[in-house]
mmCIF file of C-alpha atoms in Angstrom:
data_model
loop_
_atom_site.group_PDB
_atom_site.id
_atom_site.type_symbol
_atom_site.label_atom_id
_atom_site.label_comp_id
_atom_site.label_asym_id
_atom_site.label_seq_id
_atom_site.Cartn_x
_atom_site.Cartn_y
_atom_site.Cartn_z
ATOM 1 C CA MET Z 17 -77.500 1.503 222.873
ATOM 2 C CA PHE Z 18 -80.054 4.137 223.914
ATOM 3 C CA ASP Z 19 -81.901 4.233 220.591
ATOM 4 C CA PRO Z 20 -84.714 1.935 221.873
ATOM 5 C CA LEU Z 21 -85.387 4.383 224.774
ATOM 6 C CA LEU Z 22 -85.177 7.484 222.585
ATOM 7 C CA GLU Z 23 -87.769 5.970 220.224
ATOM 8 C CA GLU Z 24 -90.166 5.587 223.220
ATOM 9 C CA LEU Z 25 -89.697 9.097 224.634
ATOM 10 C CA PRO Z 26 -91.951 11.951 223.480
ATOM 11 C CA GLU Z 27 -90.220 14.409 221.136
ATOM 12 C CA HIS Z 28 -90.724 17.344 223.482
ATOM 13 C CA ILE Z 29 -88.363 15.851 226.071
ATOM 14 C CA GLY Z 30 -84.866 17.164 225.536
ATOM 15 C CA THR Z 31 -82.251 14.439 225.670
ATOM 16 C CA GLN Z 32 -78.480 14.337 225.501
ATOM 17 C CA VAL Z 33 -76.685 10.997 225.166
ATOM 18 C CA ILE Z 34 -73.059 11.210 226.247
ATOM 19 C CA CYS Z 35 -70.919 8.406 224.804
ATOM 20 C CA LEU Z 36 -68.099 7.327 227.082
ATOM 21 C CA ASN Z 37 -65.955 6.687 223.984
ATOM 22 C CA SER Z 38 -65.931 10.438 223.352
ATOM 23 C CA LEU Z 39 -64.185 11.113 226.688
ATOM 24 C CA CYS Z 40 -60.462 11.428 227.011
ATOM 25 C CA SER Z 41 -60.126 9.684 230.385
ATOM 26 C CA GLN Z 42 -60.939 6.187 231.507
ATOM 27 C CA GLU Z 43 -60.908 7.199 235.188
ATOM 28 C CA PRO Z 44 -64.434 7.640 236.572
ATOM 29 C CA LYS Z 45 -63.849 10.868 238.521
ATOM 30 C CA GLU Z 46 -62.152 12.510 235.585
ATOM 31 C CA GLN Z 47 -64.920 11.266 233.293
ATOM 32 C CA ALA Z 48 -67.448 12.927 235.582
ATOM 33 C CA LEU Z 49 -65.587 16.236 235.269
ATOM 34 C CA GLU Z 50 -65.449 15.902 231.471
ATOM 35 C CA ILE Z 51 -69.179 15.230 231.336
ATOM 36 C CA ALA Z 52 -69.931 18.159 233.612
ATOM 37 C CA SER Z 53 -68.135 20.451 231.187
ATOM 38 C CA LEU Z 54 -70.590 19.319 228.477
ATOM 39 C CA LEU Z 55 -73.658 20.195 230.504
ATOM 40 C CA ASP Z 56 -75.290 23.552 231.100
ATOM 41 C CA ASN Z 57 -77.136 24.982 234.075
ATOM 42 C CA ASP Z 58 -80.546 23.568 233.130
ATOM 43 C CA GLU Z 59 -82.295 21.208 235.485
ATOM 44 C CA LEU Z 60 -81.022 17.697 234.783
ATOM 45 C CA ILE Z 61 -82.307 14.196 235.110
ATOM 46 C CA ILE Z 62 -79.512 11.697 234.710
ATOM 47 C CA LEU Z 63 -80.102 8.133 233.543
ATOM 48 C CA ALA Z 64 -77.021 5.979 234.081
ATOM 49 C CA GLU Z 65 -76.866 2.328 233.145
ATOM 50 C CA SER Z 66 -74.378 -0.246 234.433
ATOM 51 C CA TYR Z 67 -70.815 1.169 234.892
ATOM 52 C CA SER Z 68 -72.066 4.683 234.104
ATOM 53 C CA GLY Z 69 -73.780 4.677 237.488
ATOM 54 C CA TYR Z 70 -70.380 5.038 239.134
ATOM 55 C CA ILE Z 71 -69.740 8.101 237.015
ATOM 56 C CA ALA Z 72 -73.183 9.493 237.811
ATOM 57 C CA TYR Z 73 -72.465 9.133 241.526
ATOM 58 C CA HIS Z 74 -69.392 11.379 241.077
ATOM 59 C CA LEU Z 75 -71.419 13.814 239.017
ATOM 60 C CA SER Z 76 -73.793 14.132 241.983
ATOM 61 C CA LEU Z 77 -70.914 15.390 244.106
ATOM 62 C CA LEU Z 78 -70.150 18.310 241.785
ATOM 63 C CA PRO Z 79 -71.763 21.462 243.226
ATOM 64 C CA LYS Z 80 -72.287 23.414 239.976
ATOM 65 C CA LEU Z 81 -74.657 20.917 238.335
ATOM 66 C CA ASN Z 82 -78.418 21.353 238.739
ATOM 67 C CA ILE Z 83 -79.367 17.680 239.064
ATOM 68 C CA LYS Z 84 -82.981 17.030 239.912
ATOM 69 C CA HIS Z 85 -82.943 13.241 239.949
ATOM 70 C CA ILE Z 86 -80.632 10.326 239.100
ATOM 71 C CA ILE Z 87 -81.959 7.021 237.735
ATOM 72 C CA PHE Z 88 -79.441 4.206 238.296
ATOM 73 C CA ALA Z 89 -80.211 1.287 235.959
ATOM 74 C CA ALA Z 90 -78.601 -2.006 237.029
ATOM 75 C CA SER Z 91 -75.641 0.054 238.231
ATOM 76 C CA PHE Z 92 -72.928 -0.640 240.740
ATOM 77 C CA LEU Z 93 -70.561 1.387 242.952
ATOM 78 C CA GLU Z 94 -67.987 -1.320 243.543
ATOM 79 C CA ASN Z 95 -66.753 -4.453 241.822
ATOM 80 C CA PRO Z 96 -70.078 -5.938 240.612
ATOM 81 C CA SER Z 97 -69.065 -9.594 240.400
ATOM 82 C CA LYS Z 98 -66.270 -12.006 241.310
ATOM 83 C CA LEU Z 99 -66.159 -12.871 237.591
ATOM 84 C CA THR Z 100 -64.540 -9.492 236.822
ATOM 85 C CA ARG Z 101 -61.255 -10.783 238.223
ATOM 86 C CA PHE Z 102 -60.998 -12.918 235.084
ATOM 87 C CA ASN Z 103 -61.516 -10.001 232.699
ATOM 88 C CA LYS Z 104 -58.043 -10.440 231.225
ATOM 89 C CA LEU Z 105 -59.044 -13.911 230.015
ATOM 90 C CA LEU Z 106 -62.101 -12.642 228.146
ATOM 91 C CA PRO Z 107 -61.548 -13.239 224.396
ATOM 92 C CA LEU Z 108 -62.659 -9.790 223.208
ATOM 93 C CA ASN Z 109 -62.105 -10.438 219.515
ATOM 94 C CA PHE Z 110 -64.244 -13.571 219.766
ATOM 95 C CA VAL Z 111 -67.087 -11.646 221.482
ATOM 96 C CA ARG Z 112 -66.882 -8.673 219.095
ATOM 97 C CA SER Z 113 -66.778 -10.894 216.000
ATOM 98 C CA GLY Z 114 -70.365 -12.026 216.422
ATOM 99 C CA PHE Z 115 -69.367 -15.729 216.535
ATOM 100 C CA ILE Z 116 -71.381 -16.192 219.736
ATOM 101 C CA PRO Z 117 -74.932 -16.975 218.605
ATOM 102 C CA HIS Z 118 -77.591 -14.421 219.408
ATOM 103 C CA PHE Z 119 -79.701 -17.076 221.125
ATOM 104 C CA ILE Z 120 -76.938 -17.328 223.740
ATOM 105 C CA LEU Z 121 -76.153 -13.600 224.150
ATOM 106 C CA SER Z 122 -79.789 -12.545 224.160
ATOM 107 C CA PRO Z 123 -80.823 -14.372 227.391
ATOM 108 C CA VAL Z 124 -77.552 -13.477 229.181
ATOM 109 C CA LEU Z 125 -77.563 -9.786 228.352
ATOM 110 C CA PHE Z 126 -81.248 -8.962 227.910
ATOM 111 C CA ALA Z 127 -83.132 -11.889 229.500
ATOM 112 C CA GLN Z 128 -84.951 -12.388 226.237
ATOM 113 C CA LEU Z 129 -85.074 -15.357 223.900
ATOM 114 C CA GLY Z 130 -83.849 -14.747 220.383
ATOM 115 C CA SER Z 131 -83.702 -10.938 220.428
ATOM 116 C CA LYS Z 132 -81.378 -10.652 217.468
ATOM 117 C CA LYS Z 133 -82.024 -6.921 217.137
ATOM 118 C CA LEU Z 134 -80.751 -6.133 220.664
ATOM 119 C CA VAL Z 135 -77.723 -8.369 220.246
ATOM 120 C CA GLU Z 136 -76.843 -6.612 217.014
ATOM 121 C CA LEU Z 137 -77.203 -3.293 218.834
ATOM 122 C CA PHE Z 138 -74.810 -4.529 221.521
ATOM 123 C CA LEU Z 139 -72.269 -5.778 219.025
ATOM 124 C CA SER Z 140 -72.443 -2.588 217.004
ATOM 125 C CA SER Z 141 -71.646 -0.579 220.168
ATOM 126 C CA LEU Z 142 -68.604 -2.776 220.816
ATOM 127 C CA LYS Z 143 -67.247 -1.963 217.358
ATOM 128 C CA LEU Z 144 -66.958 1.690 218.479
ATOM 129 C CA ILE Z 145 -64.379 0.682 221.094
ATOM 130 C CA ASN Z 146 -60.938 -0.774 220.387
ATOM 131 C CA ASN Z 147 -59.734 -3.705 222.467
ATOM 132 C CA SER Z 148 -57.255 -1.615 224.397
ATOM 133 C CA VAL Z 149 -59.865 0.843 225.678
ATOM 134 C CA LEU Z 150 -62.371 -1.954 226.352
ATOM 135 C CA ARG Z 151 -59.796 -3.944 228.303
ATOM 136 C CA GLN Z 152 -58.885 -0.830 230.297
ATOM 137 C CA ARG Z 153 -62.538 -0.153 231.121
ATOM 138 C CA LEU Z 154 -63.035 -3.746 232.283
ATOM 139 C CA ASN Z 155 -59.946 -3.375 234.482
ATOM 140 C CA VAL Z 156 -61.381 -0.167 235.996
ATOM 141 C CA ILE Z 157 -64.652 -2.001 236.786
ATOM 142 C CA ALA Z 158 -62.765 -4.882 238.370
ATOM 143 C CA ASN Z 159 -60.930 -2.476 240.685
ATOM 144 C CA LEU Z 160 -63.780 -0.161 241.675
ATOM 145 C CA VAL Z 161 -63.664 0.840 245.321
ATOM 146 C CA ARG Z 162 -66.878 1.525 247.209
ATOM 147 C CA PRO Z 163 -67.215 5.314 247.713
ATOM 148 C CA LYS Z 164 -68.053 6.712 251.121
ATOM 149 C CA GLU Z 165 -69.610 10.128 250.617
ATOM 150 C CA PRO Z 166 -73.417 10.148 250.860
ATOM 151 C CA ILE Z 167 -75.573 12.022 248.329
ATOM 152 C CA SER Z 168 -78.853 13.797 248.980
ATOM 153 C CA ILE Z 169 -80.092 14.131 245.385
ATOM 154 C CA PRO Z 170 -83.335 12.118 244.894
ATOM 155 C CA CYS Z 171 -82.500 8.790 243.220
ATOM 156 C CA THR Z 172 -84.220 5.784 241.760
ATOM 157 C CA TYR Z 173 -82.458 2.445 241.518
ATOM 158 C CA VAL Z 174 -83.857 0.012 238.960
ATOM 159 C CA LYS Z 175 -83.009 -3.658 239.598
ATOM 160 C CA ALA Z 176 -83.156 -5.936 236.589
ATOM 161 C CA SER Z 177 -85.188 -9.090 237.228
ATOM 162 C CA ASN Z 178 -82.645 -11.267 235.535
ATOM 163 C CA ASP Z 179 -79.203 -9.631 235.923
ATOM 164 C CA TYR Z 180 -76.473 -12.223 235.464
ATOM 165 C CA LEU Z 181 -73.618 -9.769 235.429
ATOM 166 C CA VAL Z 182 -74.138 -7.763 238.646
ATOM 167 C CA SER Z 183 -74.476 -9.087 242.150
ATOM 168 C CA LYS Z 184 -77.805 -8.607 243.909
ATOM 169 C CA LYS Z 185 -75.880 -7.048 246.778
ATOM 170 C CA SER Z 186 -74.857 -4.071 244.601
ATOM 171 C CA VAL Z 187 -78.073 -2.252 245.426
ATOM 172 C CA ASP Z 188 -77.156 -2.315 249.123
ATOM 173 C CA VAL Z 189 -74.390 0.200 248.537
ATOM 174 C CA PHE Z 190 -76.880 2.620 246.983
ATOM 175 C CA THR Z 191 -79.285 2.273 249.913
ATOM 176 C CA GLU Z 192 -76.412 3.094 252.246
ATOM 177 C CA LEU Z 193 -75.117 6.156 250.342
ATOM 178 C CA CYS Z 194 -78.241 7.638 248.782
ATOM 179 C CA ILE Z 195 -80.226 9.468 251.453
ATOM 180 C CA ASN Z 196 -83.336 9.804 249.279
ATOM 181 C CA ILE Z 197 -83.672 6.686 247.087
ATOM 182 C CA ASN Z 198 -86.519 4.566 245.707
ATOM 183 C CA ILE Z 199 -85.714 0.968 244.806
ATOM 184 C CA VAL Z 200 -87.811 -0.573 242.001
ATOM 185 C CA LYS Z 201 -87.609 -3.718 239.882
ATOM 186 C CA ALA Z 202 -88.120 -4.075 236.129
ATOM 187 C CA SER Z 203 -88.349 -7.072 233.892
ATOM 188 C CA GLY Z 204 -85.206 -7.645 231.828
ATOM 189 C CA GLY Z 205 -81.525 -8.483 231.796
ATOM 190 C CA HIS Z 206 -78.446 -6.508 232.842
ATOM 191 C CA PHE Z 207 -78.883 -4.116 229.930
ATOM 192 C CA ILE Z 208 -82.211 -3.253 231.416
ATOM 193 C CA VAL Z 209 -82.813 -0.001 229.525
ATOM 194 C CA GLN Z 210 -82.581 -1.876 226.229
ATOM 195 C CA SER Z 211 -84.493 -4.832 227.608
ATOM 196 C CA ASN Z 212 -87.403 -2.682 228.746
ATOM 197 C CA PRO Z 213 -87.339 0.752 227.101
ATOM 198 C CA SER Z 214 -91.066 1.406 227.595
ATOM 199 C CA TYR Z 215 -90.665 1.015 231.338
ATOM 200 C CA PHE Z 216 -87.874 3.624 231.378
ATOM 201 C CA ALA Z 217 -89.744 5.979 229.143
ATOM 202 C CA LYS Z 218 -92.605 5.997 231.656
ATOM 203 C CA LEU Z 219 -90.173 6.293 234.560
ATOM 204 C CA VAL Z 220 -88.373 9.258 233.049
ATOM 205 C CA GLN Z 221 -91.638 11.041 232.314
ATOM 206 C CA GLY Z 222 -92.786 10.325 235.903
ATOM 207 C CA VAL Z 223 -89.626 11.841 237.305
ATOM 208 C CA ILE Z 224 -90.000 14.915 235.125
ATOM 209 C CA ALA Z 225 -93.569 15.393 236.485
ATOM 210 C CA LEU Z 226 -92.403 15.388 240.090
#
């Protein structure tokens, strides 16, 4: 899912994409510990999209990591929508099969009309996860509890202009917990990094220059 962003970033910027499917645990705090074990002592800028923002929050609480900045992209730190309570009714096989036309998924996920390439990218990422793990992850999201510990690491929260999957109130939790945070808005859907990779390429480079 991060290929569109990687194509926009200059080659001299070192990147490491950590796939959640490669982790043993489905519990966010344990996932944060697993990810921390994969990172070295270099200065880090973390870009976390959607559910990964909850994991990035817990990464920020680990003292051994040298995190310079966290970019939260359409993320949430508690149940993002009342719709998540119906996650058990979601027909995963139907969604994964590609039967839903791209002209429906594209506006909902990316706020774009007819972006077949992005929809195919989304569907290809789903094929990497079996239904059991995906169902478990959706259940974790539905039961997220708002954390309480504040973080002082500089943060940027990017709101998607047309996010149909996350409540607008989700950003309020970040403003309460992140002592040093900048709230910005970018054009695109919930998968905002994929919707607007050029924006994030410039944002990352700007953070690096700070």
